[in-house]
Every structure is written in structure tokens, then in C-alpha cells.
PDB file of C-alpha atoms in Angstrom:
ATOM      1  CA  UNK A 173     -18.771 -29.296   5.893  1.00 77.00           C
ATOM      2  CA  UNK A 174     -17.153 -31.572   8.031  1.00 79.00           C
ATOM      3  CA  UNK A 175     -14.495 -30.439  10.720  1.00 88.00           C
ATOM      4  CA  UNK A 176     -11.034 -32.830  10.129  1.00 94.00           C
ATOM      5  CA  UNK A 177      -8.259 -32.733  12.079  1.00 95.00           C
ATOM      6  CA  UNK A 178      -4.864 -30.924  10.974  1.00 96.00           C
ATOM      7  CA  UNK A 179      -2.657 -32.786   8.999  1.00 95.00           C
ATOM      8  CA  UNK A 180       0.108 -31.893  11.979  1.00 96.00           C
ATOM      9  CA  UNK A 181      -2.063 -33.491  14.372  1.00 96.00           C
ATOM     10  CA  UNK A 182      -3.380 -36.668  12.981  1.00 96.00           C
ATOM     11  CA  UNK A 183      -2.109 -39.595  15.103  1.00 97.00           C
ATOM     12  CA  UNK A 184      -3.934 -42.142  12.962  1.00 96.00           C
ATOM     13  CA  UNK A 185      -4.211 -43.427   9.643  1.00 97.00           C
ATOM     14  CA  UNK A 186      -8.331 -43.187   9.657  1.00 95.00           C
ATOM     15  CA  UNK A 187      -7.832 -39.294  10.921  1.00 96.00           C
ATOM     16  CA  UNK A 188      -5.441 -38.843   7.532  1.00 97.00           C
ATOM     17  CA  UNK A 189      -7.902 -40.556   5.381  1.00 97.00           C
ATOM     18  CA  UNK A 190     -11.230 -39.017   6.632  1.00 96.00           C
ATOM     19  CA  UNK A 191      -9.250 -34.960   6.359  1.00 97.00           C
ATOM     20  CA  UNK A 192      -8.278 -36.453   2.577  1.00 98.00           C
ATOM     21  CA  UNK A 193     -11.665 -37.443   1.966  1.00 97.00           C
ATOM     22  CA  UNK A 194     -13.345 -34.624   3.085  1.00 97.00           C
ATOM     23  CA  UNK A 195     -10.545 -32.277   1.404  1.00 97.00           C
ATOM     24  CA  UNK A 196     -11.621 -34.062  -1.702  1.00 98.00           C
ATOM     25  CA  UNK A 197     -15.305 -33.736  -1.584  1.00 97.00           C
ATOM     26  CA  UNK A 198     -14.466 -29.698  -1.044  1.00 97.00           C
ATOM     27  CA  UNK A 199     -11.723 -29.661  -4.314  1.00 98.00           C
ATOM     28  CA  UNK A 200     -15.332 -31.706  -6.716  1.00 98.00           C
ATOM     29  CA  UNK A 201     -17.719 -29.096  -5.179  1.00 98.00           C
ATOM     30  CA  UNK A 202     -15.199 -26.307  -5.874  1.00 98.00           C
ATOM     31  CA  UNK A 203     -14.393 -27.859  -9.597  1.00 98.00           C
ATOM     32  CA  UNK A 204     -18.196 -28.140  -9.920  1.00 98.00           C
ATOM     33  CA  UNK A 205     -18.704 -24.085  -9.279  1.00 98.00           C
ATOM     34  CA  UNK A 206     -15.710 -23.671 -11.904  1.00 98.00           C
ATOM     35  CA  UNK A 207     -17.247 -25.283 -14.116  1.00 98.00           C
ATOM     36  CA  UNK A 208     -20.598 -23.483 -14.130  1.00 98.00           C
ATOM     37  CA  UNK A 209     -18.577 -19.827 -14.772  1.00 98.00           C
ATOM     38  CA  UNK A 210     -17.675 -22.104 -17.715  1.00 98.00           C
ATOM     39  CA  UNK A 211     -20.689 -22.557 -18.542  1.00 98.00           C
ATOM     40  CA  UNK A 212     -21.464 -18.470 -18.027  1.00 98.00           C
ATOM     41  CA  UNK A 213     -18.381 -17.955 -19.900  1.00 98.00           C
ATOM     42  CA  UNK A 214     -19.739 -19.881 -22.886  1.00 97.00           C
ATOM     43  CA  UNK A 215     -23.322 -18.150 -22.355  1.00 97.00           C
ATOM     44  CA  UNK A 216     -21.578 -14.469 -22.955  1.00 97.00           C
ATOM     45  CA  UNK A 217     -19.116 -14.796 -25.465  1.00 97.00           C
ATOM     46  CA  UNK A 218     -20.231 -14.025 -28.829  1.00 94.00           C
ATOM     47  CA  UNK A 219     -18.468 -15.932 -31.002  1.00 95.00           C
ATOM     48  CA  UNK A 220     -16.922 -19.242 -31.364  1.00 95.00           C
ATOM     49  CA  UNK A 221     -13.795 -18.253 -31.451  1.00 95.00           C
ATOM     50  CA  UNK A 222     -13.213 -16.590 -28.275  1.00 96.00           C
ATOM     51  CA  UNK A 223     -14.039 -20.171 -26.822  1.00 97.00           C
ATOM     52  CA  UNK A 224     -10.248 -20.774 -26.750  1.00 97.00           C
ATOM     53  CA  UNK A 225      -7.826 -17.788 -25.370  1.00 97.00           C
ATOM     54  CA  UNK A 226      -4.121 -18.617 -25.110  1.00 98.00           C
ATOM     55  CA  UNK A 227      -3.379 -16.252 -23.181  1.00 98.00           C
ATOM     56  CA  UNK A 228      -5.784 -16.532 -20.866  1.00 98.00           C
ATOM     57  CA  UNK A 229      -4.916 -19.845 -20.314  1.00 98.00           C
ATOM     58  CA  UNK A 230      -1.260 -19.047 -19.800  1.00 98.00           C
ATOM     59  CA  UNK A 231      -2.282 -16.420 -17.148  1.00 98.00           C
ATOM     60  CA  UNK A 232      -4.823 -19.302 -15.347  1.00 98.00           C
ATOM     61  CA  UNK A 233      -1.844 -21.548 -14.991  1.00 98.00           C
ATOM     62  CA  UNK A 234       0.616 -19.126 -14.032  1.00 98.00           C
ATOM     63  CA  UNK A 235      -1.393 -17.513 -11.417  1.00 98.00           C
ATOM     64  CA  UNK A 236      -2.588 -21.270 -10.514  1.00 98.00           C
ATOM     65  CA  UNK A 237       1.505 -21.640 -10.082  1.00 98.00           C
ATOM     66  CA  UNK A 238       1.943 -18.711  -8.125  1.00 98.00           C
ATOM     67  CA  UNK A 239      -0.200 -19.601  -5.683  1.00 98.00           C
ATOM     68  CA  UNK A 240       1.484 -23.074  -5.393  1.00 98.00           C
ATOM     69  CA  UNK A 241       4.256 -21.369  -4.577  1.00 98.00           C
ATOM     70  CA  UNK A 242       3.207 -19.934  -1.954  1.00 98.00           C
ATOM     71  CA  UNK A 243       1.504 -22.375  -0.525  1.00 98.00           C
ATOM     72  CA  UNK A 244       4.755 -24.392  -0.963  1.00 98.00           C
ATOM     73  CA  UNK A 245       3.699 -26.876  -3.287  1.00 98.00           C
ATOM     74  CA  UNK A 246       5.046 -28.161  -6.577  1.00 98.00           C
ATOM     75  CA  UNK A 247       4.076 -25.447  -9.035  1.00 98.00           C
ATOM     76  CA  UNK A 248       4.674 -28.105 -11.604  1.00 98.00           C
ATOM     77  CA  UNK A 249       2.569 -30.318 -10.082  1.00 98.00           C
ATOM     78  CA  UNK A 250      -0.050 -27.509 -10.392  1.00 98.00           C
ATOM     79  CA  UNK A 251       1.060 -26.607 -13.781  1.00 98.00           C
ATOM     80  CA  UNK A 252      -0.072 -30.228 -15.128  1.00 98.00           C
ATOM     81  CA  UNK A 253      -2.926 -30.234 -13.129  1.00 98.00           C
ATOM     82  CA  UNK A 254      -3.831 -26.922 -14.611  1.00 98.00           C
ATOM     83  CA  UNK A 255      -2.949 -27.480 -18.339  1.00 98.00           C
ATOM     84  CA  UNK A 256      -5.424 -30.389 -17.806  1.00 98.00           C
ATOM     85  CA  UNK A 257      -8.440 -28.463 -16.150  1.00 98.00           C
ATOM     86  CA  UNK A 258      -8.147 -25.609 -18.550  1.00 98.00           C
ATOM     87  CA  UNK A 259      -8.541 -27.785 -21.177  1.00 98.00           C
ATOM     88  CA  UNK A 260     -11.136 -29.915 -20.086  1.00 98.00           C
ATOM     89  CA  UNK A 261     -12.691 -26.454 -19.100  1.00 98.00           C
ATOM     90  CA  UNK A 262     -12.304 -25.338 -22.804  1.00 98.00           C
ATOM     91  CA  UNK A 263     -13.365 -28.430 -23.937  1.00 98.00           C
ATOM     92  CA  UNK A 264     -16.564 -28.128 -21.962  1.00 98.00           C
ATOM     93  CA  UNK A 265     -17.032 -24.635 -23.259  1.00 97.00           C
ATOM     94  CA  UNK A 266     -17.338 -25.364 -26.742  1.00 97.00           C
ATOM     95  CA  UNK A 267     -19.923 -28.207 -26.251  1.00 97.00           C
ATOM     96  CA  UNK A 268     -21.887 -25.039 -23.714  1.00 97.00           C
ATOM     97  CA  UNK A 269     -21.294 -22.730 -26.757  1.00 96.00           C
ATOM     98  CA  UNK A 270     -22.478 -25.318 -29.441  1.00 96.00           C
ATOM     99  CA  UNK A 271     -25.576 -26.354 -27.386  1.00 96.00           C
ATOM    100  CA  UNK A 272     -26.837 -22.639 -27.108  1.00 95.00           C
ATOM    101  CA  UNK A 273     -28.789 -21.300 -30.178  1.00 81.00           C
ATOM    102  CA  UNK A 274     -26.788 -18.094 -31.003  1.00 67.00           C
ATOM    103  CA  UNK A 275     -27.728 -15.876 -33.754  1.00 56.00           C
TER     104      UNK A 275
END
């Protein structure tokens, strides 16, 4: 992991950019983990159908919103972001679940 500089102490453009780009090679790595509970998720369901859970979806974005708030960021922002994960994430899921021979 790479030490950056805080955001209230960059002077220069190439400090912003290399704390962005190492912020973003964190957020992949992090998606990357998510995805593999995903994958587990997929593994230890049973059935098909539990692949999609509304509301479990509605509780990952709200809580995902939540936290945006108090962080002080746009919990809409976070909302879109979110509806799009989660269903990429279900999306993913099903083709785990499909893959896996389940009797």
C-alpha cells in the first residue's frame, strides 16, 4: 500500500493524482474481495431463487447511504453507485450459481 498525502495537504496537482490513483487501486482490490463473498454467496444458497433478495438489496444501499452520510458525501451519489454494484453483484451471482452443479 502506498502512503499518499492528505487531500488537505496536497500542494500539487501530481500529489492529487497519485492519492486518487492509489485510492482507486484500494476501491478495485476492495470490489474484487466483494465480489468473491458473491461468489460464496452463490456457493451456499440453495436455490435459484434466493439469487435475487429485494430487500436485501434495499438494506445494502441504505446502509451504503448511511454511511455516506456520515462521511459527508452525496448519499445519492452512493445510492446510484450502489443500485449499480448490487446489480452487477446479482448479476454475477446467477452466472456463480448457474456454473455450480447443484443437485
Amino acid at each position: 500500500m502506498t502512503e499518499i498525502v492528505n487531500p488537505a495537504d496536497c500542494r500539487t496537482m501530481p500529489e492529487i493524482r497519485a492519492g486518487i490513483d492509489e485510492l482507486d487501486r484500494r476501491i478495485v482490490a476492495l470490489l474484487a474481495e466483494r465480489m468473491r463473498y458473491i461468489e460464496a454467496a452463490a456457493r451456499v444458497k440453495e436455490t435459484r431463487g434466493t439469487v435475487r433478495d429485494e430487500w436485501r438489496k434495499a438494506d445494502v444501499i441504505e446502509k451504503a447511504q448511511a454511511t455516506a452520510r456520515s462521511e459527508k458525501l452525496d448519499d445519492g451519489l452512493v445510492a446510484d453507485l450502489y443500485e449499480l454494484l448490487v446489480e452487477r453483484s446479482i448479476a454475477h451471482e446467477f452466472v456463480v450459481f448457474d456454473a455450480l452443479e447443484k443437485t
